[in-house]
Amino acid sequence: VGGRIQSIRGVVDVRGGPSQKSRDLYATVEMTSAKGGDGYYRAEAVLAPPPRVFSRAYPAPTQVNVGLLTDRDVVTGGRSFYYSLSLGMVRLRSFVIEAWENGKKVFYSDDPAKGIPPVFGKTPVAFFLQGGISANPPAPSTRWVATAKDFNDSRNWLDPKVHPATFRWTILLDTSRLAAPRKLVVKKVKVYYAY
């Protein structure tokens, strides 16, 4: 399932296993089982993909293996990779999200001067930040917070729970918080910082 599916790399193999032969304990009866049944695979997208998206699939794909994505989740979301904060010396200041709700541009921000504060369960967009000790391997060091200022505690610059070395974000989109036709698109996510 995807928004757009250009190709599916790798091999999709759902062929059933081969038939097997066996003999009873006294070798008087030989039994042959049937071949295992083939499995099923399918790709769905907003624009129905052609069967050729499965470049290496077994059994060979046909039109029944692809289709139009019609079901929708009320709440969806995404998570970013970790971004470096120069070993905790960078302070996050705020974030701004540019969203389009039913064709109207709306800004969300943890700075009320820049946009509406996003609140899960109350606004169509919710946004959370999490600090980390490192990006590779990912190592979270803080709980998820709702504002960038939650990281700006001057008590101890060396504490990764107060001043993380990396950060990532999660965005949740809740179309149930919109009037019909409930179209919600996020165009930009910006996180502002300063040294």
mmCIF file of C-alpha atoms in Angstrom:
data_model
loop_
_atom_site.group_PDB
_atom_site.id
_atom_site.type_symbol
_atom_site.label_atom_id
_atom_site.label_comp_id
_atom_site.label_asym_id
_atom_site.label_seq_id
_atom_site.Cartn_x
_atom_site.Cartn_y
_atom_site.Cartn_z
ATOM 1 C CA VAL A 1 0.000 0.000 0.000
ATOM 2 C CA GLY A 2 1.409 3.378 -0.924
ATOM 3 C CA GLY A 3 0.676 6.832 -2.253
ATOM 4 C CA ARG A 4 2.650 6.200 -5.419
ATOM 5 C CA ILE A 5 4.264 2.895 -6.342
ATOM 6 C CA GLN A 6 6.821 3.135 -9.156
ATOM 7 C CA SER A 7 8.408 -0.273 -8.664
ATOM 8 C CA ILE A 8 8.838 -3.010 -6.107
ATOM 9 C CA ARG A 9 12.473 -3.973 -5.859
ATOM 10 C CA GLY A 10 13.584 -7.419 -4.856
ATOM 11 C CA VAL A 11 11.814 -10.712 -5.311
ATOM 12 C CA VAL A 12 8.226 -11.514 -4.353
ATOM 13 C CA ASP A 13 7.891 -15.285 -4.257
ATOM 14 C CA VAL A 14 4.702 -16.844 -2.915
ATOM 15 C CA ARG A 15 4.849 -20.121 -4.827
ATOM 16 C CA GLY A 16 3.723 -23.139 -2.839
ATOM 17 C CA GLY A 17 6.261 -25.737 -1.809
ATOM 18 C CA PRO A 18 6.996 -28.794 -3.972
ATOM 19 C CA SER A 19 5.243 -32.137 -3.555
ATOM 20 C CA GLN A 20 6.900 -34.649 -1.241
ATOM 21 C CA LYS A 21 7.286 -38.413 -1.359
ATOM 22 C CA SER A 22 7.397 -40.625 1.684
ATOM 23 C CA ARG A 23 7.128 -44.329 2.618
ATOM 24 C CA ASP A 24 5.517 -45.957 5.576
ATOM 25 C CA LEU A 25 7.591 -47.581 8.297
ATOM 26 C CA TYR A 26 7.729 -50.953 6.480
ATOM 27 C CA ALA A 27 8.401 -49.448 3.031
ATOM 28 C CA THR A 28 5.290 -51.062 1.663
ATOM 29 C CA VAL A 29 3.342 -47.929 0.791
ATOM 30 C CA GLU A 30 4.712 -44.926 -1.084
ATOM 31 C CA MET A 31 2.821 -41.645 -0.607
ATOM 32 C CA THR A 32 3.088 -38.505 -2.721
ATOM 33 C CA SER A 33 1.643 -35.233 -1.463
ATOM 34 C CA ALA A 34 0.281 -32.507 -3.656
ATOM 35 C CA LYS A 35 2.242 -29.327 -4.305
ATOM 36 C CA GLY A 36 1.563 -26.570 -1.796
ATOM 37 C CA GLY A 37 -0.872 -23.876 -2.912
ATOM 38 C CA ASP A 38 0.448 -20.531 -4.132
ATOM 39 C CA GLY A 39 0.071 -17.504 -1.902
ATOM 40 C CA TYR A 40 -1.270 -14.103 -2.957
ATOM 41 C CA TYR A 41 0.293 -10.662 -3.252
ATOM 42 C CA ARG A 42 -1.196 -7.276 -4.139
ATOM 43 C CA ALA A 43 -0.069 -3.657 -4.435
ATOM 44 C CA GLU A 44 -2.492 -0.766 -4.012
ATOM 45 C CA ALA A 45 -1.888 2.943 -4.542
ATOM 46 C CA VAL A 46 -3.818 6.197 -4.980
ATOM 47 C CA LEU A 47 -3.203 5.792 -8.707
ATOM 48 C CA ALA A 48 -3.585 2.074 -9.434
ATOM 49 C CA PRO A 49 -0.162 0.724 -10.460
ATOM 50 C CA PRO A 50 0.328 -1.552 -13.470
ATOM 51 C CA PRO A 51 1.277 -5.218 -12.889
ATOM 52 C CA ARG A 52 4.803 -4.445 -14.159
ATOM 53 C CA VAL A 53 5.638 -2.816 -10.779
ATOM 54 C CA PHE A 54 6.363 -6.408 -9.776
ATOM 55 C CA SER A 55 9.463 -6.865 -11.906
ATOM 56 C CA ARG A 56 10.416 -10.157 -10.239
ATOM 57 C CA ALA A 57 7.359 -11.876 -8.811
ATOM 58 C CA TYR A 58 6.324 -15.512 -8.732
ATOM 59 C CA PRO A 59 3.766 -16.547 -9.815
ATOM 60 C CA ALA A 60 3.744 -13.886 -12.542
ATOM 61 C CA PRO A 61 1.551 -10.846 -11.745
ATOM 62 C CA THR A 62 -1.728 -10.106 -13.479
ATOM 63 C CA GLN A 63 -4.253 -7.273 -13.172
ATOM 64 C CA VAL A 64 -5.686 -8.827 -9.977
ATOM 65 C CA ASN A 65 -2.360 -8.245 -8.202
ATOM 66 C CA VAL A 66 -2.675 -4.453 -8.416
ATOM 67 C CA GLY A 67 -5.456 -2.028 -7.663
ATOM 68 C CA LEU A 68 -6.724 1.338 -6.519
ATOM 69 C CA LEU A 69 -6.243 2.230 -2.861
ATOM 70 C CA THR A 70 -9.728 3.065 -1.591
ATOM 71 C CA ASP A 71 -9.582 2.684 2.185
ATOM 72 C CA ARG A 72 -8.409 5.598 4.322
ATOM 73 C CA ASP A 73 -7.248 5.843 7.911
ATOM 74 C CA VAL A 74 -8.659 8.687 9.982
ATOM 75 C CA VAL A 75 -5.309 9.290 11.705
ATOM 76 C CA THR A 76 -2.050 8.883 9.800
ATOM 77 C CA GLY A 77 1.406 10.252 10.337
ATOM 78 C CA GLY A 78 5.100 10.095 9.794
ATOM 79 C CA ARG A 79 8.404 10.323 11.621
ATOM 80 C CA SER A 80 11.607 12.042 10.570
ATOM 81 C CA PHE A 81 15.158 10.810 10.766
ATOM 82 C CA TYR A 82 17.367 12.179 13.551
ATOM 83 C CA TYR A 83 18.979 15.585 12.970
ATOM 84 C CA SER A 84 22.221 16.678 14.635
ATOM 85 C CA LEU A 85 22.228 19.428 17.261
ATOM 86 C CA SER A 86 26.037 19.755 17.301
ATOM 87 C CA LEU A 87 26.512 17.788 20.520
ATOM 88 C CA GLY A 88 23.820 19.692 22.352
ATOM 89 C CA MET A 89 25.221 23.165 21.646
ATOM 90 C CA VAL A 90 22.311 24.087 19.364
ATOM 91 C CA ARG A 91 19.019 25.130 20.903
ATOM 92 C CA LEU A 92 15.729 24.404 19.225
ATOM 93 C CA ARG A 93 13.587 27.549 19.096
ATOM 94 C CA SER A 94 10.274 26.602 17.468
ATOM 95 C CA PHE A 95 8.620 24.741 14.643
ATOM 96 C CA VAL A 96 6.200 25.783 11.907
ATOM 97 C CA ILE A 97 4.051 23.438 9.844
ATOM 98 C CA GLU A 98 2.376 24.595 6.627
ATOM 99 C CA ALA A 99 -0.798 22.588 6.067
ATOM 100 C CA TRP A 100 -3.659 22.833 3.588
ATOM 101 C CA GLU A 101 -7.052 21.991 5.054
ATOM 102 C CA ASN A 102 -9.795 21.597 2.448
ATOM 103 C CA GLY A 103 -7.801 23.900 0.146
ATOM 104 C CA LYS A 104 -7.104 26.590 2.794
ATOM 105 C CA LYS A 105 -3.551 27.296 4.017
ATOM 106 C CA VAL A 106 -3.135 26.948 7.800
ATOM 107 C CA PHE A 107 0.022 27.294 9.903
ATOM 108 C CA TYR A 108 0.681 25.307 13.085
ATOM 109 C CA SER A 109 3.441 26.229 15.512
ATOM 110 C CA ASP A 110 4.556 26.005 19.119
ATOM 111 C CA ASP A 111 5.048 29.790 18.827
ATOM 112 C CA PRO A 112 1.557 31.386 18.907
ATOM 113 C CA ALA A 113 2.892 34.320 16.856
ATOM 114 C CA LYS A 114 3.642 31.929 13.968
ATOM 115 C CA GLY A 115 0.605 29.638 13.999
ATOM 116 C CA ILE A 116 -1.995 27.608 15.851
ATOM 117 C CA PRO A 117 -0.608 25.329 18.589
ATOM 118 C CA PRO A 118 -1.116 21.728 17.370
ATOM 119 C CA VAL A 119 -2.859 19.543 19.950
ATOM 120 C CA PHE A 120 -3.539 15.848 19.405
ATOM 121 C CA GLY A 121 -7.263 15.146 19.595
ATOM 122 C CA LYS A 122 -8.188 18.819 19.136
ATOM 123 C CA THR A 123 -6.544 20.020 15.911
ATOM 124 C CA PRO A 124 -6.133 18.217 12.568
ATOM 125 C CA VAL A 125 -2.330 18.346 12.980
ATOM 126 C CA ALA A 126 -0.338 17.192 16.024
ATOM 127 C CA PHE A 127 3.444 17.448 16.300
ATOM 128 C CA PHE A 128 5.978 16.033 18.748
ATOM 129 C CA LEU A 129 9.755 16.242 19.182
ATOM 130 C CA GLN A 130 12.141 13.777 20.798
ATOM 131 C CA GLY A 131 15.774 14.267 21.711
ATOM 132 C CA GLY A 132 18.474 11.662 21.246
ATOM 133 C CA ILE A 133 21.961 10.844 22.425
ATOM 134 C CA SER A 134 22.954 9.783 18.922
ATOM 135 C CA ALA A 135 21.540 9.352 15.439
ATOM 136 C CA ASN A 136 23.468 6.243 14.430
ATOM 137 C CA PRO A 137 22.473 4.010 16.030
ATOM 138 C CA PRO A 138 19.279 5.830 17.015
ATOM 139 C CA ALA A 139 19.258 6.344 20.774
ATOM 140 C CA PRO A 140 16.382 8.372 22.251
ATOM 141 C CA SER A 141 17.192 10.271 25.432
ATOM 142 C CA THR A 142 14.002 12.215 26.105
ATOM 143 C CA ARG A 143 10.282 11.661 26.129
ATOM 144 C CA TRP A 144 8.202 13.053 23.268
ATOM 145 C CA VAL A 145 7.487 16.754 23.866
ATOM 146 C CA ALA A 146 5.066 19.216 22.268
ATOM 147 C CA THR A 147 7.287 22.312 22.065
ATOM 148 C CA ALA A 148 10.886 23.027 21.080
ATOM 149 C CA LYS A 149 11.351 25.041 24.282
ATOM 150 C CA ASP A 150 10.985 21.852 26.310
ATOM 151 C CA PHE A 151 14.641 21.183 25.412
ATOM 152 C CA ASN A 152 15.907 24.613 26.482
ATOM 153 C CA ASP A 153 16.579 24.079 30.149
ATOM 154 C CA SER A 154 19.776 25.828 31.227
ATOM 155 C CA ARG A 155 20.325 23.651 34.318
ATOM 156 C CA ASN A 156 22.907 21.285 32.829
ATOM 157 C CA TRP A 157 24.286 21.643 29.313
ATOM 158 C CA LEU A 158 25.948 18.203 29.484
ATOM 159 C CA ASP A 159 22.788 16.268 30.360
ATOM 160 C CA PRO A 160 21.397 14.641 27.147
ATOM 161 C CA LYS A 161 17.930 14.607 28.719
ATOM 162 C CA VAL A 162 18.073 18.393 28.926
ATOM 163 C CA HIS A 163 20.162 19.209 25.830
ATOM 164 C CA PRO A 164 20.090 16.289 23.383
ATOM 165 C CA ALA A 165 22.742 15.834 20.688
ATOM 166 C CA THR A 166 20.108 14.920 18.074
ATOM 167 C CA PHE A 167 16.369 15.277 17.605
ATOM 168 C CA ARG A 168 13.588 13.848 15.498
ATOM 169 C CA TRP A 169 9.913 14.666 15.038
ATOM 170 C CA THR A 170 6.602 12.888 14.596
ATOM 171 C CA ILE A 171 3.570 14.383 12.878
ATOM 172 C CA LEU A 172 0.023 13.034 13.186
ATOM 173 C CA LEU A 173 -2.771 14.000 10.783
ATOM 174 C CA ASP A 174 -6.363 13.579 12.000
ATOM 175 C CA THR A 175 -8.901 14.191 9.232
ATOM 176 C CA SER A 176 -11.798 13.604 11.640
ATOM 177 C CA ARG A 177 -11.064 17.121 12.951
ATOM 178 C CA LEU A 178 -12.012 18.608 9.542
ATOM 179 C CA ALA A 179 -15.339 19.294 7.872
ATOM 180 C CA ALA A 180 -16.113 17.447 4.613
ATOM 181 C CA PRO A 181 -14.418 16.799 2.213
ATOM 182 C CA ARG A 182 -11.696 16.256 4.853
ATOM 183 C CA LYS A 183 -8.649 16.911 2.658
ATOM 184 C CA LEU A 184 -5.474 17.494 4.633
ATOM 185 C CA VAL A 185 -2.038 17.999 3.073
ATOM 186 C CA VAL A 186 1.183 19.023 4.841
ATOM 187 C CA LYS A 187 3.460 21.006 2.531
ATOM 188 C CA LYS A 188 6.344 21.959 4.871
ATOM 189 C CA VAL A 189 7.751 21.211 8.301
ATOM 190 C CA LYS A 190 10.368 23.686 9.559
ATOM 191 C CA VAL A 191 12.258 23.452 12.842
ATOM 192 C CA TYR A 192 14.105 26.617 13.854
ATOM 193 C CA TYR A 193 17.261 26.572 15.949
ATOM 194 C CA ALA A 194 20.036 28.889 17.157
ATOM 195 C CA TYR A 195 23.520 28.552 18.642
#
